Amino acid sequence: MIKKEMIAMLLAGGQGSRLGVLTDNVAKPAVSFGGKYRIIDFPLSNCINSGIDTVGVLTQYRPLRLNTHIGIGIPWDLDRNVGGVTVLPPFEKIGNTDWYTGTANAIYQNLEFMEQYNPDYVLILSGDHIYKMDYEVMLDYHKANKADITLAVMPVPIEEASRFGIMVTDETGRITEFQEKPEHPVSNLASMGIYIFSWPVLKSALIALREQSNLDFGKHVLPYCRENGKRLFAYEFNGYWKDVGTLGSYWQANMELIDVIPEFNLYEEFWKIYTRGDIVTPDYIAETAVVDRCVIGEGAEIYGEVHNSVIGPAVRISEGAVVRDSIIMQDAYIGSGAEINRAIIAQNAVIGDHAVLGIGEDAPNVYNRSVYSYGLVTVGENSVIPSDVRIGRNTAILGETLAEDYPGGELPSGGAIIKTEEKDGESA
Amino acid sequence: MRAVGIILAGGNNSRMRELSNKRAIAAMPIAGSYRSIDFSLSNMTNSHIQKVAVLTQYNARSLNEHLSSSKWWDFGRKQGGLFLFPPTITTKNSWWYRGTADAIAQNLDWLRQCHEPYVVIASGDGVYKLDYNKVLEYHIGKRADVTVVCTECRGDDVSRFGVLKMNDDCRIEEFDEKPMVSKSNLISTGIYVIRRRQLIEMIEKCAQEDRSDFVKDILIRYKDLKRIYGYKINSYWSNISTVESYFRTNMDFLKREVRDYFFHQGPAVCTKVDDNPPAKFNPGCSVRNSLVSSGCIINGTIENSVIFKKVFIGNNCFIKNSIILNDVYIGDNTCIENCVVESRDTIRANSRHCGENGIKIVIEKNERYTI
């Protein structure tokens, strides 16, 4: 009989719509991070570093990039004879052809997968946080408490607590109450979306609640278990943990990596983060280049100036271009003399010569003011920006834009050009 | 699957000076992220040669470590794969490899068991890209017994190579191994295509006569008896087995056309993946015309240099015209010029190393105080 003490289920099916055009074509866990990685690398590396060698990755929204990235799990040493990584998309069944309708519903639909491994514990993870964590220590805590469910929590400033799911605990760490985004929080322990379930508890709860629509861990499963007298404990985590669910927090977390001694240090030998790297060649920094306070992924060719930025693999920055406070992802091309300020430029985008991005005053975005804020210019994957245009702040660009999309050669602050095959030429 | 590959990676020579004290030449780091054997190995895999033997002998530990998994070159296959053959003591033989032909002779059983009709022999110290299938087509078209891949010698000492002369049909008429005075600048690259049965026959004969060198005892002796042809390549090829050519080959990668050829144009050269974080450039650093590999942290000034993986360069350092190999720590205010700094070195703050007449090899093993 195959037996694994703990297996992990990684929820990677969400779009992450608050990342705007960055997730137009890829699921959030597949978005690049830190000049080399993708967001999902962090939980996957944590798994293997914690000794968990069996991981199910639940995919749904735009899984192509994620599937290619994970492959058979070689970069994370998750290519195993028994276990390893398995990508679990929704599938057709007799009498039911549901998509994954909620986090817990997705896990419910894969009960069969988990049962193969006869686990004692199941670790539920999400693919949208940046952190290093030893899940084995959390499991020890779970066992020591004879817990049924252990939730990882982290203390947040009490004034920000109302943005989170808050756990109220007694002195032993047992959870007595949940408060979802409370107006008047009584605790500052925020749930990190990381759960260890004792397998029988998870299985029976999922089966009992299977008729619930949009079955969700936070909304349904955890309250159900607590009401049924299960032992729920909070495991306090005090390391670096960042939610990168919004463009602002995504940009901020990237920028923290370029500090001289970053709080989240990727340069330690211990607890390496693994990723699939197709590019292994060194960076070339030309005679004309200036590199100052930045990280640069492999195989980039830098002829221009880079300040305070995170540059991905195989990016080419032409002579005379100046990049400041920006994130530029894999294979993007920055034309000569271009000026990039506070921008997020996704994979394979092309910025024309002498284009100027991120100038002028902030203005609310017309397309989606809550997503495109923080003064950022966001350029989606494979987008093209023509030469000599001027683009303001809080702007979004997706698709192959032409000079005529920019009246007067300009996209003012708060503007958006979203060109996709379905909605061609929609512009504002 | 018309050919199997043999890579000769056991050699040593004194012209690498201290650089070969702890590693085989085939394991020399190249161009920031590769090792020399990656080029021949990648050419094999990119030419769809799936079964490759690497013959190792001298200082093979770092090479073995590099080849510990064959998956990076896509050799982790059921059919074929990567075979590492160090010399081994048997009832019939208790010698080390006494030469290239002897190395093959000691592994003839493997070669006999193969079913592929041809063999591609390459060395582990060449930096080049080559589709061996093209050489094989040529070999078949010429009805040759042996095809020797050759090239014009550029900027290197002709007398350290095998020098050839071909007739109009490209048949090799003259072959001098390391001549004092050379009659041409056409040199052998140490890459050969040969029919497997032919090779077995020649090697057997050679062994019977107690001869051991593939060039001297086979190519040169059989020159007029067998049809030995030259296949001339004009693309980039460099042999790294002297300090000067090693240095120059690395510096060649600062040229855009060389980088484009090896880094950006397909097929890609593969290597063992190291999982280093991206290179980090801290405030106050200045980097010009240099290659910087993954895992580096740069604080000082770098000019015209190749910085390999996981190198730390402290504040106020000045690195010029130098090659810094893997995992070197360079303390603050250090000046390094015209040097090759050996891997895993720790160089104290305020040091100065300068190659005055030629390239200086720096080996400094100090205690490292870092996080």
PDB file of N, CA and C in Angstrom, chain B residues 64-139:
ATOM      1  N   ASN B  64      32.646  14.482 -12.750  1.00  0.00           N
ATOM      2  CA  ASN B  64      31.609  13.539 -12.330  1.00  0.00           C
ATOM      3  C   ASN B  64      30.455  14.254 -11.643  1.00  0.00           C
ATOM      4  N   GLU B  65      30.804  15.243 -10.831  1.00  0.00           N
ATOM      5  CA  GLU B  65      29.768  15.992 -10.131  1.00  0.00           C
ATOM      6  C   GLU B  65      28.882  16.716 -11.142  1.00  0.00           C
ATOM      7  N   HIS B  66      29.527  17.307 -12.140  1.00  0.00           N
ATOM      8  CA  HIS B  66      28.782  18.034 -13.160  1.00  0.00           C
ATOM      9  C   HIS B  66      27.861  17.085 -13.935  1.00  0.00           C
ATOM     10  N   LEU B  67      28.324  15.863 -14.153  1.00  0.00           N
ATOM     11  CA  LEU B  67      27.554  14.899 -14.951  1.00  0.00           C
ATOM     12  C   LEU B  67      26.729  13.957 -14.081  1.00  0.00           C
ATOM     13  N   SER B  68      26.554  14.321 -12.797  1.00  0.00           N
ATOM     14  CA  SER B  68      25.912  13.376 -11.872  1.00  0.00           C
ATOM     15  C   SER B  68      24.502  13.021 -12.317  1.00  0.00           C
ATOM     16  N   SER B  69      23.841  13.931 -12.999  1.00  0.00           N
ATOM     17  CA  SER B  69      22.561  13.562 -13.601  1.00  0.00           C
ATOM     18  C   SER B  69      22.638  13.875 -15.083  1.00  0.00           C
ATOM     19  N   SER B  70      22.133  12.973 -15.893  1.00  0.00           N
ATOM     20  CA  SER B  70      22.202  13.202 -17.331  1.00  0.00           C
ATOM     21  C   SER B  70      20.995  13.953 -17.846  1.00  0.00           C
ATOM     22  N   LYS B  71      20.060  14.301 -16.942  1.00  0.00           N
ATOM     23  CA  LYS B  71      18.801  14.870 -17.424  1.00  0.00           C
ATOM     24  C   LYS B  71      18.970  16.250 -18.045  1.00  0.00           C
ATOM     25  N   TRP B  72      20.007  16.991 -17.623  1.00  0.00           N
ATOM     26  CA  TRP B  72      20.150  18.358 -18.142  1.00  0.00           C
ATOM     27  C   TRP B  72      20.439  18.353 -19.626  1.00  0.00           C
ATOM     28  N   TRP B  73      21.031  17.274 -20.128  1.00  0.00           N
ATOM     29  CA  TRP B  73      21.331  17.188 -21.573  1.00  0.00           C
ATOM     30  C   TRP B  73      20.332  16.259 -22.259  1.00  0.00           C
ATOM     31  N   ASP B  74      19.272  15.922 -21.507  1.00  0.00           N
ATOM     32  CA  ASP B  74      18.215  15.101 -22.075  1.00  0.00           C
ATOM     33  C   ASP B  74      18.689  13.675 -22.372  1.00  0.00           C
ATOM     34  N   PHE B  75      19.619  13.188 -21.555  1.00  0.00           N
ATOM     35  CA  PHE B  75      20.090  11.825 -21.759  1.00  0.00           C
ATOM     36  C   PHE B  75      19.426  10.819 -20.812  1.00  0.00           C
ATOM     37  N   GLY B  76      18.515  11.284 -19.969  1.00  0.00           N
ATOM     38  CA  GLY B  76      17.854  10.364 -19.041  1.00  0.00           C
ATOM     39  C   GLY B  76      16.791   9.566 -19.769  1.00  0.00           C
ATOM     40  N   ARG B  77      17.219   8.664 -20.615  1.00  0.00           N
ATOM     41  CA  ARG B  77      16.307   7.949 -21.517  1.00  0.00           C
ATOM     42  C   ARG B  77      16.393   6.456 -21.283  1.00  0.00           C
ATOM     43  N   LYS B  78      15.350   5.759 -21.696  1.00  0.00           N
ATOM     44  CA  LYS B  78      15.406   4.301 -21.669  1.00  0.00           C
ATOM     45  C   LYS B  78      16.310   3.801 -22.778  1.00  0.00           C
ATOM     46  N   GLN B  79      16.219   4.463 -23.922  1.00  0.00           N
ATOM     47  CA  GLN B  79      17.094   4.082 -25.023  1.00  0.00           C
ATOM     48  C   GLN B  79      18.332   4.956 -24.971  1.00  0.00           C
ATOM     49  N   GLY B  80      19.462   4.341 -24.865  1.00  0.00           N
ATOM     50  CA  GLY B  80      20.699   5.113 -24.838  1.00  0.00           C
ATOM     51  C   GLY B  80      20.954   5.691 -23.463  1.00  0.00           C
ATOM     52  N   GLY B  81      21.472   6.909 -23.439  1.00  0.00           N
ATOM     53  CA  GLY B  81      21.791   7.546 -22.182  1.00  0.00           C
ATOM     54  C   GLY B  81      23.250   7.940 -22.137  1.00  0.00           C
ATOM     55  N   LEU B  82      23.664   8.433 -20.958  1.00  0.00           N
ATOM     56  CA  LEU B  82      25.031   8.903 -20.776  1.00  0.00           C
ATOM     57  C   LEU B  82      25.806   7.854 -19.985  1.00  0.00           C
ATOM     58  N   PHE B  83      26.938   7.459 -20.506  1.00  0.00           N
ATOM     59  CA  PHE B  83      27.762   6.435 -19.853  1.00  0.00           C
ATOM     60  C   PHE B  83      29.078   7.069 -19.431  1.00  0.00           C
ATOM     61  N   LEU B  84      29.414   6.957 -18.167  1.00  0.00           N
ATOM     62  CA  LEU B  84      30.682   7.503 -17.684  1.00  0.00           C
ATOM     63  C   LEU B  84      31.653   6.361 -17.514  1.00  0.00           C
ATOM     64  N   PHE B  85      32.767   6.411 -18.231  1.00  0.00           N
ATOM     65  CA  PHE B  85      33.731   5.319 -18.192  1.00  0.00           C
ATOM     66  C   PHE B  85      35.098   5.781 -17.686  1.00  0.00           C
ATOM     67  N   PRO B  86      35.324   5.730 -16.396  1.00  0.00           N
ATOM     68  CA  PRO B  86      36.682   5.925 -15.903  1.00  0.00           C
ATOM     69  C   PRO B  86      37.450   4.617 -16.111  1.00  0.00           C
ATOM     70  N   PRO B  87      38.772   4.635 -16.048  1.00  0.00           N
ATOM     71  CA  PRO B  87      39.499   3.376 -16.199  1.00  0.00           C
ATOM     72  C   PRO B  87      39.115   2.422 -15.073  1.00  0.00           C
ATOM     73  N   THR B  88      39.123   1.155 -15.380  1.00  0.00           N
ATOM     74  CA  THR B  88      38.718   0.208 -14.348  1.00  0.00           C
ATOM     75  C   THR B  88      39.622  -1.024 -14.437  1.00  0.00           C
ATOM     76  N   ILE B  89      39.900  -1.609 -13.280  1.00  0.00           N
ATOM     77  CA  ILE B  89      40.783  -2.769 -13.255  1.00  0.00           C
ATOM     78  C   ILE B  89      39.963  -4.025 -13.514  1.00  0.00           C
ATOM     79  N   THR B  90      40.399  -4.794 -14.495  1.00  0.00           N
ATOM     80  CA  THR B  90      39.716  -6.040 -14.803  1.00  0.00           C
ATOM     81  C   THR B  90      40.743  -7.166 -14.779  1.00  0.00           C
ATOM     82  N   THR B  91      40.286  -8.388 -15.007  1.00  0.00           N
ATOM     83  CA  THR B  91      41.229  -9.511 -15.048  1.00  0.00           C
ATOM     84  C   THR B  91      42.200  -9.360 -16.214  1.00  0.00           C
ATOM     85  N   LYS B  92      41.724  -8.688 -17.293  1.00  0.00           N
ATOM     86  CA  LYS B  92      42.576  -8.554 -18.468  1.00  0.00           C
ATOM     87  C   LYS B  92      43.478  -7.338 -18.416  1.00  0.00           C
ATOM     88  N   ASN B  93      43.109  -6.370 -17.598  1.00  0.00           N
ATOM     89  CA  ASN B  93      43.777  -5.082 -17.724  1.00  0.00           C
ATOM     90  C   ASN B  93      43.927  -4.401 -16.368  1.00  0.00           C
ATOM     91  N   SER B  94      45.111  -3.892 -16.113  1.00  0.00           N
ATOM     92  CA  SER B  94      45.269  -3.146 -14.874  1.00  0.00           C
ATOM     93  C   SER B  94      45.948  -1.812 -15.135  1.00  0.00           C
ATOM     94  N   TRP B  95      45.813  -1.306 -16.346  1.00  0.00           N
ATOM     95  CA  TRP B  95      46.408  -0.029 -16.717  1.00  0.00           C
ATOM     96  C   TRP B  95      45.412   1.099 -16.570  1.00  0.00           C
ATOM     97  N   TRP B  96      45.968   2.298 -16.381  1.00  0.00           N
ATOM     98  CA  TRP B  96      45.176   3.498 -16.604  1.00  0.00           C
ATOM     99  C   TRP B  96      45.004   3.626 -18.108  1.00  0.00           C
ATOM    100  N   TYR B  97      44.231   4.620 -18.527  1.00  0.00           N
ATOM    101  CA  TYR B  97      44.172   4.886 -19.958  1.00  0.00           C
ATOM    102  C   TYR B  97      45.523   5.454 -20.380  1.00  0.00           C
ATOM    103  N   ARG B  98      46.210   4.735 -21.290  1.00  0.00           N
ATOM    104  CA  ARG B  98      47.553   5.193 -21.676  1.00  0.00           C
ATOM    105  C   ARG B  98      47.515   6.146 -22.857  1.00  0.00           C
ATOM    106  N   GLY B  99      46.340   6.347 -23.408  1.00  0.00           N
ATOM    107  CA  GLY B  99      46.201   7.255 -24.550  1.00  0.00           C
ATOM    108  C   GLY B  99      44.774   7.177 -25.045  1.00  0.00           C
ATOM    109  N   THR B 100      44.450   7.996 -26.035  1.00  0.00           N
ATOM    110  CA  THR B 100      43.070   8.061 -26.502  1.00  0.00           C
ATOM    111  C   THR B 100      42.610   6.732 -27.099  1.00  0.00           C
ATOM    112  N   ALA B 101      43.486   6.101 -27.893  1.00  0.00           N
ATOM    113  CA  ALA B 101      43.087   4.833 -28.507  1.00  0.00           C
ATOM    114  C   ALA B 101      42.954   3.757 -27.434  1.00  0.00           C
ATOM    115  N   ASP B 102      43.868   3.788 -26.457  1.00  0.00           N
ATOM    116  CA  ASP B 102      43.800   2.812 -25.378  1.00  0.00           C
ATOM    117  C   ASP B 102      42.519   2.986 -24.564  1.00  0.00           C
ATOM    118  N   ALA B 103      42.113   4.238 -24.363  1.00  0.00           N
ATOM    119  CA  ALA B 103      40.880   4.497 -23.612  1.00  0.00           C
ATOM    120  C   ALA B 103      39.691   3.856 -24.322  1.00  0.00           C
ATOM    121  N   ILE B 104      39.675   3.987 -25.645  1.00  0.00           N
ATOM    122  CA  ILE B 104      38.574   3.363 -26.397  1.00  0.00           C
ATOM    123  C   ILE B 104      38.739   1.839 -26.357  1.00  0.00           C
ATOM    124  N   ALA B 105      39.991   1.386 -26.473  1.00  0.00           N
ATOM    125  CA  ALA B 105      40.228  -0.059 -26.464  1.00  0.00           C
ATOM    126  C   ALA B 105      39.723  -0.691 -25.161  1.00  0.00           C
ATOM    127  N   GLN B 106      39.915   0.003 -24.064  1.00  0.00           N
ATOM    128  CA  GLN B 106      39.489  -0.552 -22.782  1.00  0.00           C
ATOM    129  C   GLN B 106      37.961  -0.577 -22.639  1.00  0.00           C
ATOM    130  N   ASN B 107      37.274   0.112 -23.540  1.00  0.00           N
ATOM    131  CA  ASN B 107      35.813   0.097 -23.493  1.00  0.00           C
ATOM    132  C   ASN B 107      35.218  -0.468 -24.777  1.00  0.00           C
ATOM    133  N   LEU B 108      35.981  -1.340 -25.432  1.00  0.00           N
ATOM    134  CA  LEU B 108      35.515  -1.883 -26.710  1.00  0.00           C
ATOM    135  C   LEU B 108      34.247  -2.717 -26.567  1.00  0.00           C
ATOM    136  N   ASP B 109      34.098  -3.358 -25.408  1.00  0.00           N
ATOM    137  CA  ASP B 109      32.897  -4.183 -25.212  1.00  0.00           C
ATOM    138  C   ASP B 109      31.630  -3.363 -25.382  1.00  0.00           C
ATOM    139  N   TRP B 110      31.665  -2.175 -24.800  1.00  0.00           N
ATOM    140  CA  TRP B 110      30.506  -1.285 -24.934  1.00  0.00           C
ATOM    141  C   TRP B 110      30.252  -0.976 -26.408  1.00  0.00           C
ATOM    142  N   LEU B 111      31.329  -0.670 -27.096  1.00  0.00           N
ATOM    143  CA  LEU B 111      31.205  -0.300 -28.504  1.00  0.00           C
ATOM    144  C   LEU B 111      30.712  -1.485 -29.341  1.00  0.00           C
ATOM    145  N   ARG B 112      31.149  -2.682 -28.968  1.00  0.00           N
ATOM    146  CA  ARG B 112      30.703  -3.872 -29.704  1.00  0.00           C
ATOM    147  C   ARG B 112      29.215  -4.119 -29.504  1.00  0.00           C
ATOM    148  N   GLN B 113      28.737  -3.784 -28.303  1.00  0.00           N
ATOM    149  CA  GLN B 113      27.322  -4.054 -28.024  1.00  0.00           C
ATOM    150  C   GLN B 113      26.377  -3.038 -28.652  1.00  0.00           C
ATOM    151  N   CYS B 114      26.908  -1.884 -29.064  1.00  0.00           N
ATOM    152  CA  CYS B 114      26.045  -0.897 -29.712  1.00  0.00           C
ATOM    153  C   CYS B 114      25.569  -1.461 -31.047  1.00  0.00           C
ATOM    154  N   HIS B 115      24.452  -0.942 -31.538  1.00  0.00           N
ATOM    155  CA  HIS B 115      24.004  -1.405 -32.849  1.00  0.00           C
ATOM    156  C   HIS B 115      24.091  -0.298 -33.884  1.00  0.00           C
ATOM    157  N   GLU B 116      24.367   0.940 -33.426  1.00  0.00           N
ATOM    158  CA  GLU B 116      24.425   2.075 -34.348  1.00  0.00           C
ATOM    159  C   GLU B 116      25.622   1.891 -35.283  1.00  0.00           C
ATOM    160  N   PRO B 117      25.443   2.206 -36.559  1.00  0.00           N
ATOM    161  CA  PRO B 117      26.526   1.947 -37.509  1.00  0.00           C
ATOM    162  C   PRO B 117      27.716   2.906 -37.400  1.00  0.00           C
ATOM    163  N   TYR B 118      27.518   4.102 -36.837  1.00  0.00           N
ATOM    164  CA  TYR B 118      28.623   5.069 -36.835  1.00  0.00           C
ATOM    165  C   TYR B 118      28.978   5.524 -35.419  1.00  0.00           C
ATOM    166  N   VAL B 119      30.172   6.093 -35.307  1.00  0.00           N
ATOM    167  CA  VAL B 119      30.623   6.646 -34.029  1.00  0.00           C
ATOM    168  C   VAL B 119      31.082   8.076 -34.268  1.00  0.00           C
ATOM    169  N   VAL B 120      30.657   8.981 -33.396  1.00  0.00           N
ATOM    170  CA  VAL B 120      31.189  10.345 -33.412  1.00  0.00           C
ATOM    171  C   VAL B 120      32.095  10.471 -32.198  1.00  0.00           C
ATOM    172  N   ILE B 121      33.361  10.819 -32.444  1.00  0.00           N
ATOM    173  CA  ILE B 121      34.298  11.004 -31.338  1.00  0.00           C
ATOM    174  C   ILE B 121      34.545  12.499 -31.201  1.00  0.00           C
ATOM    175  N   ALA B 122      34.412  13.004 -29.990  1.00  0.00           N
ATOM    176  CA  ALA B 122      34.668  14.430 -29.770  1.00  0.00           C
ATOM    177  C   ALA B 122      35.503  14.575 -28.514  1.00  0.00           C
ATOM    178  N   SER B 123      36.037  15.772 -28.296  1.00  0.00           N
ATOM    179  CA  SER B 123      36.799  15.984 -27.077  1.00  0.00           C
ATOM    180  C   SER B 123      36.011  16.893 -26.150  1.00  0.00           C
ATOM    181  N   GLY B 124      36.402  16.907 -24.899  1.00  0.00           N
ATOM    182  CA  GLY B 124      35.649  17.687 -23.911  1.00  0.00           C
ATOM    183  C   GLY B 124      36.183  19.093 -23.756  1.00  0.00           C
ATOM    184  N   ASP B 125      37.123  19.503 -24.574  1.00  0.00           N
ATOM    185  CA  ASP B 125      37.703  20.831 -24.366  1.00  0.00           C
ATOM    186  C   ASP B 125      37.496  21.773 -25.546  1.00  0.00           C
ATOM    187  N   GLY B 126      36.491  21.507 -26.355  1.00  0.00           N
ATOM    188  CA  GLY B 126      36.187  22.391 -27.478  1.00  0.00           C
ATOM    189  C   GLY B 126      34.960  23.236 -27.185  1.00  0.00           C
ATOM    190  N   VAL B 127      34.995  24.491 -27.598  1.00  0.00           N
ATOM    191  CA  VAL B 127      33.841  25.372 -27.468  1.00  0.00           C
ATOM    192  C   VAL B 127      33.331  25.633 -28.880  1.00  0.00           C
ATOM    193  N   TYR B 128      32.205  25.057 -29.203  1.00  0.00           N
ATOM    194  CA  TYR B 128      31.705  25.127 -30.577  1.00  0.00           C
ATOM    195  C   TYR B 128      30.289  24.589 -30.614  1.00  0.00           C
ATOM    196  N   LYS B 129      29.626  24.856 -31.734  1.00  0.00           N
ATOM    197  CA  LYS B 129      28.332  24.244 -31.998  1.00  0.00           C
ATOM    198  C   LYS B 129      28.462  23.522 -33.332  1.00  0.00           C
ATOM    199  N   LEU B 130      28.010  22.304 -33.375  1.00  0.00           N
ATOM    200  CA  LEU B 130      28.122  21.569 -34.634  1.00  0.00           C
ATOM    201  C   LEU B 130      27.037  20.501 -34.685  1.00  0.00           C
ATOM    202  N   ASP B 131      26.367  20.434 -35.838  1.00  0.00           N
ATOM    203  CA  ASP B 131      25.408  19.366 -36.062  1.00  0.00           C
ATOM    204  C   ASP B 131      26.186  18.189 -36.645  1.00  0.00           C
ATOM    205  N   TYR B 132      26.422  17.181 -35.810  1.00  0.00           N
ATOM    206  CA  TYR B 132      27.235  16.053 -36.256  1.00  0.00           C
ATOM    207  C   TYR B 132      26.590  15.303 -37.421  1.00  0.00           C
ATOM    208  N   ASN B 133      25.266  15.446 -37.560  1.00  0.00           N
ATOM    209  CA  ASN B 133      24.608  14.777 -38.687  1.00  0.00           C
ATOM    210  C   ASN B 133      25.144  15.275 -40.023  1.00  0.00           C
ATOM    211  N   LYS B 134      25.497  16.563 -40.055  1.00  0.00           N
ATOM    212  CA  LYS B 134      26.036  17.120 -41.304  1.00  0.00           C
ATOM    213  C   LYS B 134      27.372  16.478 -41.621  1.00  0.00           C
ATOM    214  N   VAL B 135      28.192  16.261 -40.587  1.00  0.00           N
ATOM    215  CA  VAL B 135      29.480  15.609 -40.793  1.00  0.00           C
ATOM    216  C   VAL B 135      29.251  14.166 -41.241  1.00  0.00           C
ATOM    217  N   LEU B 136      28.246  13.549 -40.637  1.00  0.00           N
ATOM    218  CA  LEU B 136      27.942  12.158 -40.970  1.00  0.00           C
ATOM    219  C   LEU B 136      27.481  12.024 -42.423  1.00  0.00           C
ATOM    220  N   GLU B 137      26.604  12.950 -42.857  1.00  0.00           N
ATOM    221  CA  GLU B 137      26.157  12.945 -44.259  1.00  0.00           C
ATOM    222  C   GLU B 137      27.350  13.067 -45.208  1.00  0.00           C
ATOM    223  N   TYR B 138      28.236  13.981 -44.833  1.00  0.00           N
ATOM    224  CA  TYR B 138      29.433  14.226 -45.629  1.00  0.00           C
ATOM    225  C   TYR B 138      30.300  12.971 -45.668  1.00  0.00           C
ATOM    226  N   HIS B 139      30.457  12.361 -44.523  1.00  0.00           N
ATOM    227  CA  HIS B 139      31.254  11.147 -44.383  1.00  0.00           C
ATOM    228  C   HIS B 139      30.716  10.044 -45.310  1.00  0.00           C
TER     229      HIS B 139
END
